[in-house]
Amino acid sequence: MNSVGEACTELKREYDQCFNRWFAEKFLKGDRSGDPCTDSFRKYQRCVQKAIRDKDIPIDGVDFMGPSKDKPES
C-alpha cells in the first residue's frame, strides 16, 4: 500500500520492513526490549504530516500515533 504522499512511500516501506522483522524475530519470541524502528517511524511520520499539510487534508481533532505521540510540526 502506498503512502498518503508519493514522496513517503519508500519511507513507509522501510518502516514496514523494520517493524515486521522486529515483530516476527523479537516481539513474538518474548523479547520486548527496545524498538529499533523508532527513527524510521519518525522519518515516515514527518513525511506524512508534511504531505497532509501540502494537500490541505483537514486533521483537526485527530490524535497522532507514535513512540511519543509527536504532534505535527508547523
PDB file of N, CA and C in Angstrom:
ATOM      1  N   MET A   1       0.844  -1.172   0.000  1.00  0.00           N
ATOM      2  CA  MET A   1       0.000   0.000   0.000  1.00  0.00           C
ATOM      3  C   MET A   1       0.892   1.238   0.000  1.00  0.00           C
ATOM      4  N   ASN A   2       0.558   2.178  -0.854  1.00  0.00           N
ATOM      5  CA  ASN A   2       1.311   3.421  -0.927  1.00  0.00           C
ATOM      6  C   ASN A   2       0.924   4.349   0.218  1.00  0.00           C
ATOM      7  N   SER A   3       1.759   5.334   0.417  1.00  0.00           N
ATOM      8  CA  SER A   3       1.520   6.311   1.470  1.00  0.00           C
ATOM      9  C   SER A   3       0.654   7.445   0.947  1.00  0.00           C
ATOM     10  N   VAL A   4       0.187   8.283   1.859  1.00  0.00           N
ATOM     11  CA  VAL A   4      -0.635   9.438   1.506  1.00  0.00           C
ATOM     12  C   VAL A   4       0.128  10.402   0.598  1.00  0.00           C
ATOM     13  N   GLY A   5       1.427  10.424   0.725  1.00  0.00           N
ATOM     14  CA  GLY A   5       2.265  11.264  -0.130  1.00  0.00           C
ATOM     15  C   GLY A   5       3.235  10.400  -0.904  1.00  0.00           C
ATOM     16  N   GLU A   6       3.326  10.601  -2.209  1.00  0.00           N
ATOM     17  CA  GLU A   6       4.222   9.782  -3.037  1.00  0.00           C
ATOM     18  C   GLU A   6       5.636   9.760  -2.494  1.00  0.00           C
ATOM     19  N   ALA A   7       6.087  10.906  -2.015  1.00  0.00           N
ATOM     20  CA  ALA A   7       7.458  11.002  -1.508  1.00  0.00           C
ATOM     21  C   ALA A   7       7.658  10.156  -0.248  1.00  0.00           C
ATOM     22  N   CYS A   8       6.579   9.748   0.378  1.00  0.00           N
ATOM     23  CA  CYS A   8       6.659   8.998   1.643  1.00  0.00           C
ATOM     24  C   CYS A   8       6.607   7.492   1.452  1.00  0.00           C
ATOM     25  N   THR A   9       6.296   7.032   0.263  1.00  0.00           N
ATOM     26  CA  THR A   9       6.074   5.602   0.048  1.00  0.00           C
ATOM     27  C   THR A   9       7.309   4.774   0.383  1.00  0.00           C
ATOM     28  N   GLU A  10       8.472   5.200  -0.031  1.00  0.00           N
ATOM     29  CA  GLU A  10       9.691   4.424   0.268  1.00  0.00           C
ATOM     30  C   GLU A  10       9.979   4.428   1.768  1.00  0.00           C
ATOM     31  N   LEU A  11       9.743   5.557   2.436  1.00  0.00           N
ATOM     32  CA  LEU A  11       9.930   5.605   3.892  1.00  0.00           C
ATOM     33  C   LEU A  11       8.953   4.657   4.579  1.00  0.00           C
ATOM     34  N   LYS A  12       7.736   4.566   4.059  1.00  0.00           N
ATOM     35  CA  LYS A  12       6.741   3.644   4.611  1.00  0.00           C
ATOM     36  C   LYS A  12       7.214   2.210   4.455  1.00  0.00           C
ATOM     37  N   ARG A  13       7.717   1.869   3.297  1.00  0.00           N
ATOM     38  CA  ARG A  13       8.213   0.502   3.062  1.00  0.00           C
ATOM     39  C   ARG A  13       9.363   0.161   4.002  1.00  0.00           C
ATOM     40  N   GLU A  14      10.274   1.107   4.190  1.00  0.00           N
ATOM     41  CA  GLU A  14      11.402   0.880   5.096  1.00  0.00           C
ATOM     42  C   GLU A  14      10.907   0.641   6.518  1.00  0.00           C
ATOM     43  N   TYR A  15       9.967   1.469   6.973  1.00  0.00           N
ATOM     44  CA  TYR A  15       9.423   1.291   8.317  1.00  0.00           C
ATOM     45  C   TYR A  15       8.677  -0.037   8.428  1.00  0.00           C
ATOM     46  N   ASP A  16       7.834  -0.353   7.439  1.00  0.00           N
ATOM     47  CA  ASP A  16       7.077  -1.607   7.471  1.00  0.00           C
ATOM     48  C   ASP A  16       8.009  -2.811   7.553  1.00  0.00           C
ATOM     49  N   GLN A  17       9.077  -2.799   6.771  1.00  0.00           N
ATOM     50  CA  GLN A  17      10.038  -3.907   6.801  1.00  0.00           C
ATOM     51  C   GLN A  17      10.696  -4.022   8.170  1.00  0.00           C
ATOM     52  N   CYS A  18      11.106  -2.903   8.714  1.00  0.00           N
ATOM     53  CA  CYS A  18      11.749  -2.889  10.026  1.00  0.00           C
ATOM     54  C   CYS A  18      10.788  -3.420  11.083  1.00  0.00           C
ATOM     55  N   PHE A  19       9.563  -2.900  11.093  1.00  0.00           N
ATOM     56  CA  PHE A  19       8.582  -3.315  12.084  1.00  0.00           C
ATOM     57  C   PHE A  19       8.267  -4.799  11.968  1.00  0.00           C
ATOM     58  N   ASN A  20       8.005  -5.268  10.748  1.00  0.00           N
ATOM     59  CA  ASN A  20       7.651  -6.675  10.556  1.00  0.00           C
ATOM     60  C   ASN A  20       8.784  -7.607  10.984  1.00  0.00           C
ATOM     61  N   ARG A  21      10.020  -7.223  10.695  1.00  0.00           N
ATOM     62  CA  ARG A  21      11.172  -8.021  11.111  1.00  0.00           C
ATOM     63  C   ARG A  21      11.265  -8.049  12.637  1.00  0.00           C
ATOM     64  N   TRP A  22      11.163  -6.878  13.271  1.00  0.00           N
ATOM     65  CA  TRP A  22      11.220  -6.805  14.737  1.00  0.00           C
ATOM     66  C   TRP A  22      10.080  -7.606  15.366  1.00  0.00           C
ATOM     67  N   PHE A  23       8.881  -7.463  14.835  1.00  0.00           N
ATOM     68  CA  PHE A  23       7.713  -8.136  15.391  1.00  0.00           C
ATOM     69  C   PHE A  23       7.884  -9.657  15.329  1.00  0.00           C
ATOM     70  N   ALA A  24       8.304 -10.170  14.171  1.00  0.00           N
ATOM     71  CA  ALA A  24       8.437 -11.612  13.980  1.00  0.00           C
ATOM     72  C   ALA A  24       9.648 -12.194  14.717  1.00  0.00           C
ATOM     73  N   GLU A  25      10.771 -11.487  14.672  1.00  0.00           N
ATOM     74  CA  GLU A  25      12.010 -12.044  15.208  1.00  0.00           C
ATOM     75  C   GLU A  25      12.229 -11.742  16.685  1.00  0.00           C
ATOM     76  N   LYS A  26      11.600 -10.737  17.205  1.00  0.00           N
ATOM     77  CA  LYS A  26      11.815 -10.352  18.607  1.00  0.00           C
ATOM     78  C   LYS A  26      10.528 -10.430  19.423  1.00  0.00           C
ATOM     79  N   PHE A  27       9.570  -9.594  19.089  1.00  0.00           N
ATOM     80  CA  PHE A  27       8.366  -9.446  19.910  1.00  0.00           C
ATOM     81  C   PHE A  27       7.632 -10.776  20.108  1.00  0.00           C
ATOM     82  N   LEU A  28       7.391 -11.499  19.028  1.00  0.00           N
ATOM     83  CA  LEU A  28       6.650 -12.755  19.140  1.00  0.00           C
ATOM     84  C   LEU A  28       7.418 -13.831  19.897  1.00  0.00           C
ATOM     85  N   LYS A  29       8.719 -13.634  20.045  1.00  0.00           N
ATOM     86  CA  LYS A  29       9.545 -14.590  20.790  1.00  0.00           C
ATOM     87  C   LYS A  29       9.791 -14.126  22.217  1.00  0.00           C
ATOM     88  N   GLY A  30       9.070 -13.072  22.624  1.00  0.00           N
ATOM     89  CA  GLY A  30       9.134 -12.617  24.003  1.00  0.00           C
ATOM     90  C   GLY A  30      10.121 -11.499  24.285  1.00  0.00           C
ATOM     91  N   ASP A  31      10.896 -11.104  23.309  1.00  0.00           N
ATOM     92  CA  ASP A  31      11.862 -10.014  23.504  1.00  0.00           C
ATOM     93  C   ASP A  31      11.166  -8.693  23.215  1.00  0.00           C
ATOM     94  N   ARG A  32      10.814  -7.989  24.256  1.00  0.00           N
ATOM     95  CA  ARG A  32      10.098  -6.725  24.100  1.00  0.00           C
ATOM     96  C   ARG A  32      10.986  -5.523  24.430  1.00  0.00           C
ATOM     97  N   SER A  33      12.284  -5.759  24.445  1.00  0.00           N
ATOM     98  CA  SER A  33      13.216  -4.672  24.764  1.00  0.00           C
ATOM     99  C   SER A  33      13.477  -3.828  23.522  1.00  0.00           C
ATOM    100  N   GLY A  34      13.440  -2.546  23.720  1.00  0.00           N
ATOM    101  CA  GLY A  34      13.790  -1.609  22.661  1.00  0.00           C
ATOM    102  C   GLY A  34      12.835  -1.609  21.480  1.00  0.00           C
ATOM    103  N   ASP A  35      13.014  -0.635  20.650  1.00  0.00           N
ATOM    104  CA  ASP A  35      12.267  -0.517  19.408  1.00  0.00           C
ATOM    105  C   ASP A  35      13.240  -0.002  18.361  1.00  0.00           C
ATOM    106  N   PRO A  36      13.773  -0.890  17.538  1.00  0.00           N
ATOM    107  CA  PRO A  36      14.777  -0.478  16.559  1.00  0.00           C
ATOM    108  C   PRO A  36      14.220   0.356  15.410  1.00  0.00           C
ATOM    109  N   CYS A  37      12.918   0.527  15.364  1.00  0.00           N
ATOM    110  CA  CYS A  37      12.283   1.192  14.223  1.00  0.00           C
ATOM    111  C   CYS A  37      11.847   2.615  14.513  1.00  0.00           C
ATOM    112  N   THR A  38      12.160   3.134  15.685  1.00  0.00           N
ATOM    113  CA  THR A  38      11.704   4.469  16.066  1.00  0.00           C
ATOM    114  C   THR A  38      12.176   5.536  15.082  1.00  0.00           C
ATOM    115  N   ASP A  39      13.425   5.502  14.689  1.00  0.00           N
ATOM    116  CA  ASP A  39      13.932   6.516  13.753  1.00  0.00           C
ATOM    117  C   ASP A  39      13.210   6.429  12.405  1.00  0.00           C
ATOM    118  N   SER A  40      13.025   5.207  11.919  1.00  0.00           N
ATOM    119  CA  SER A  40      12.315   5.023  10.647  1.00  0.00           C
ATOM    120  C   SER A  40      10.887   5.544  10.754  1.00  0.00           C
ATOM    121  N   PHE A  41      10.239   5.243  11.877  1.00  0.00           N
ATOM    122  CA  PHE A  41       8.865   5.706  12.067  1.00  0.00           C
ATOM    123  C   PHE A  41       8.798   7.227  12.079  1.00  0.00           C
ATOM    124  N   ARG A  42       9.697   7.853  12.788  1.00  0.00           N
ATOM    125  CA  ARG A  42       9.658   9.327  12.885  1.00  0.00           C
ATOM    126  C   ARG A  42       9.894   9.992  11.535  1.00  0.00           C
ATOM    127  N   LYS A  43      10.818   9.449  10.740  1.00  0.00           N
ATOM    128  CA  LYS A  43      11.055   9.998   9.394  1.00  0.00           C
ATOM    129  C   LYS A  43       9.780   9.871   8.551  1.00  0.00           C
ATOM    130  N   TYR A  44       9.171   8.712   8.611  1.00  0.00           N
ATOM    131  CA  TYR A  44       7.940   8.480   7.857  1.00  0.00           C
ATOM    132  C   TYR A  44       6.818   9.388   8.370  1.00  0.00           C
ATOM    133  N   GLN A  45       6.700   9.500   9.680  1.00  0.00           N
ATOM    134  CA  GLN A  45       5.661  10.334  10.286  1.00  0.00           C
ATOM    135  C   GLN A  45       5.798  11.791   9.839  1.00  0.00           C
ATOM    136  N   ARG A  46       7.017  12.326   9.860  1.00  0.00           N
ATOM    137  CA  ARG A  46       7.238  13.714   9.427  1.00  0.00           C
ATOM    138  C   ARG A  46       6.861  13.894   7.962  1.00  0.00           C
ATOM    139  N   CYS A  47       7.202  12.920   7.137  1.00  0.00           N
ATOM    140  CA  CYS A  47       6.877  12.994   5.718  1.00  0.00           C
ATOM    141  C   CYS A  47       5.359  13.005   5.514  1.00  0.00           C
ATOM    142  N   VAL A  48       4.657  12.125   6.233  1.00  0.00           N
ATOM    143  CA  VAL A  48       3.196  12.058   6.112  1.00  0.00           C
ATOM    144  C   VAL A  48       2.556  13.357   6.600  1.00  0.00           C
ATOM    145  N   GLN A  49       3.044  13.880   7.697  1.00  0.00           N
ATOM    146  CA  GLN A  49       2.494  15.127   8.217  1.00  0.00           C
ATOM    147  C   GLN A  49       2.679  16.258   7.220  1.00  0.00           C
ATOM    148  N   LYS A  50       3.827  16.305   6.555  1.00  0.00           N
ATOM    149  CA  LYS A  50       4.068  17.328   5.538  1.00  0.00           C
ATOM    150  C   LYS A  50       3.122  17.123   4.353  1.00  0.00           C
ATOM    151  N   ALA A  51       2.951  15.882   3.932  1.00  0.00           N
ATOM    152  CA  ALA A  51       2.054  15.598   2.802  1.00  0.00           C
ATOM    153  C   ALA A  51       0.621  16.001   3.136  1.00  0.00           C
ATOM    154  N   ILE A  52       0.203  15.753   4.369  1.00  0.00           N
ATOM    155  CA  ILE A  52      -1.142  16.134   4.799  1.00  0.00           C
ATOM    156  C   ILE A  52      -1.313  17.650   4.740  1.00  0.00           C
ATOM    157  N   ARG A  53      -0.296  18.373   5.231  1.00  0.00           N
ATOM    158  CA  ARG A  53      -0.361  19.842   5.164  1.00  0.00           C
ATOM    159  C   ARG A  53      -0.367  20.318   3.724  1.00  0.00           C
ATOM    160  N   ASP A  54       0.519  19.747   2.893  1.00  0.00           N
ATOM    161  CA  ASP A  54       0.626  20.168   1.494  1.00  0.00           C
ATOM    162  C   ASP A  54      -0.666  19.932   0.715  1.00  0.00           C
ATOM    163  N   LYS A  55      -1.397  18.877   1.080  1.00  0.00           N
ATOM    164  CA  LYS A  55      -2.648  18.543   0.391  1.00  0.00           C
ATOM    165  C   LYS A  55      -3.864  19.164   1.064  1.00  0.00           C
ATOM    166  N   ASP A  56      -3.619  19.960   2.106  1.00  0.00           N
ATOM    167  CA  ASP A  56      -4.706  20.617   2.845  1.00  0.00           C
ATOM    168  C   ASP A  56      -5.777  19.626   3.319  1.00  0.00           C
ATOM    169  N   ILE A  57      -5.323  18.484   3.813  1.00  0.00           N
ATOM    170  CA  ILE A  57      -6.251  17.492   4.373  1.00  0.00           C
ATOM    171  C   ILE A  57      -6.570  17.926   5.796  1.00  0.00           C
ATOM    172  N   PRO A  58      -7.853  18.116   6.124  1.00  0.00           N
ATOM    173  CA  PRO A  58      -8.206  18.564   7.477  1.00  0.00           C
ATOM    174  C   PRO A  58      -7.909  17.468   8.497  1.00  0.00           C
ATOM    175  N   ILE A  59      -7.198  17.846   9.558  1.00  0.00           N
ATOM    176  CA  ILE A  59      -6.832  16.870  10.580  1.00  0.00           C
ATOM    177  C   ILE A  59      -7.198  17.342  11.984  1.00  0.00           C
ATOM    178  N   ASP A  60      -8.006  18.375  12.085  1.00  0.00           N
ATOM    179  CA  ASP A  60      -8.400  18.876  13.401  1.00  0.00           C
ATOM    180  C   ASP A  60      -9.068  17.763  14.203  1.00  0.00           C
ATOM    181  N   GLY A  61      -8.608  17.589  15.431  1.00  0.00           N
ATOM    182  CA  GLY A  61      -9.187  16.596  16.325  1.00  0.00           C
ATOM    183  C   GLY A  61      -8.630  15.195  16.159  1.00  0.00           C
ATOM    184  N   VAL A  62      -7.668  15.012  15.255  1.00  0.00           N
ATOM    185  CA  VAL A  62      -7.078  13.697  15.037  1.00  0.00           C
ATOM    186  C   VAL A  62      -5.857  13.551  15.939  1.00  0.00           C
ATOM    187  N   ASP A  63      -5.806  12.444  16.686  1.00  0.00           N
ATOM    188  CA  ASP A  63      -4.635  12.160  17.509  1.00  0.00           C
ATOM    189  C   ASP A  63      -3.603  11.451  16.657  1.00  0.00           C
ATOM    190  N   PHE A  64      -2.355  11.877  16.764  1.00  0.00           N
ATOM    191  CA  PHE A  64      -1.282  11.253  16.020  1.00  0.00           C
ATOM    192  C   PHE A  64      -0.605  10.198  16.867  1.00  0.00           C
ATOM    193  N   MET A  65      -0.370   9.056  16.251  1.00  0.00           N
ATOM    194  CA  MET A  65       0.267   7.945  16.951  1.00  0.00           C
ATOM    195  C   MET A  65       1.771   8.052  16.814  1.00  0.00           C
ATOM    196  N   GLY A  66       2.459   7.346  17.663  1.00  0.00           N
ATOM    197  CA  GLY A  66       3.898   7.276  17.560  1.00  0.00           C
ATOM    198  C   GLY A  66       4.528   7.007  18.891  1.00  0.00           C
ATOM    199  N   PRO A  67       5.837   6.797  18.885  1.00  0.00           N
ATOM    200  CA  PRO A  67       6.536   6.473  20.116  1.00  0.00           C
ATOM    201  C   PRO A  67       6.305   7.468  21.238  1.00  0.00           C
ATOM    202  N   SER A  68       6.195   8.754  20.888  1.00  0.00           N
ATOM    203  CA  SER A  68       5.965   9.747  21.940  1.00  0.00           C
ATOM    204  C   SER A  68       4.759  10.616  21.615  1.00  0.00           C
ATOM    205  N   LYS A  69       3.900  10.114  20.732  1.00  0.00           N
ATOM    206  CA  LYS A  69       2.713  10.859  20.289  1.00  0.00           C
ATOM    207  C   LYS A  69       3.085  12.268  19.850  1.00  0.00           C
ATOM    208  N   ASP A  70       4.109  12.361  19.002  1.00  0.00           N
ATOM    209  CA  ASP A  70       4.553  13.664  18.490  1.00  0.00           C
ATOM    210  C   ASP A  70       3.410  14.326  17.740  1.00  0.00           C
ATOM    211  N   LYS A  71       3.280  15.607  17.922  1.00  0.00           N
ATOM    212  CA  LYS A  71       2.282  16.382  17.200  1.00  0.00           C
ATOM    213  C   LYS A  71       2.893  16.849  15.889  1.00  0.00           C
ATOM    214  N   PRO A  72       2.090  17.117  14.882  1.00  0.00           N
ATOM    215  CA  PRO A  72       2.629  17.558  13.597  1.00  0.00           C
ATOM    216  C   PRO A  72       3.389  18.867  13.757  1.00  0.00           C
ATOM    217  N   GLU A  73       4.456  18.955  12.981  1.00  0.00           N
ATOM    218  CA  GLU A  73       5.251  20.180  13.006  1.00  0.00           C
ATOM    219  C   GLU A  73       4.565  21.237  12.155  1.00  0.00           C
ATOM    220  N   SER A  74       4.660  22.471  12.580  1.00  0.00           N
ATOM    221  CA  SER A  74       4.036  23.556  11.806  1.00  0.00           C
ATOM    222  C   SER A  74       5.015  24.194  10.876  1.00  0.00           C
TER     223      SER A  74
END
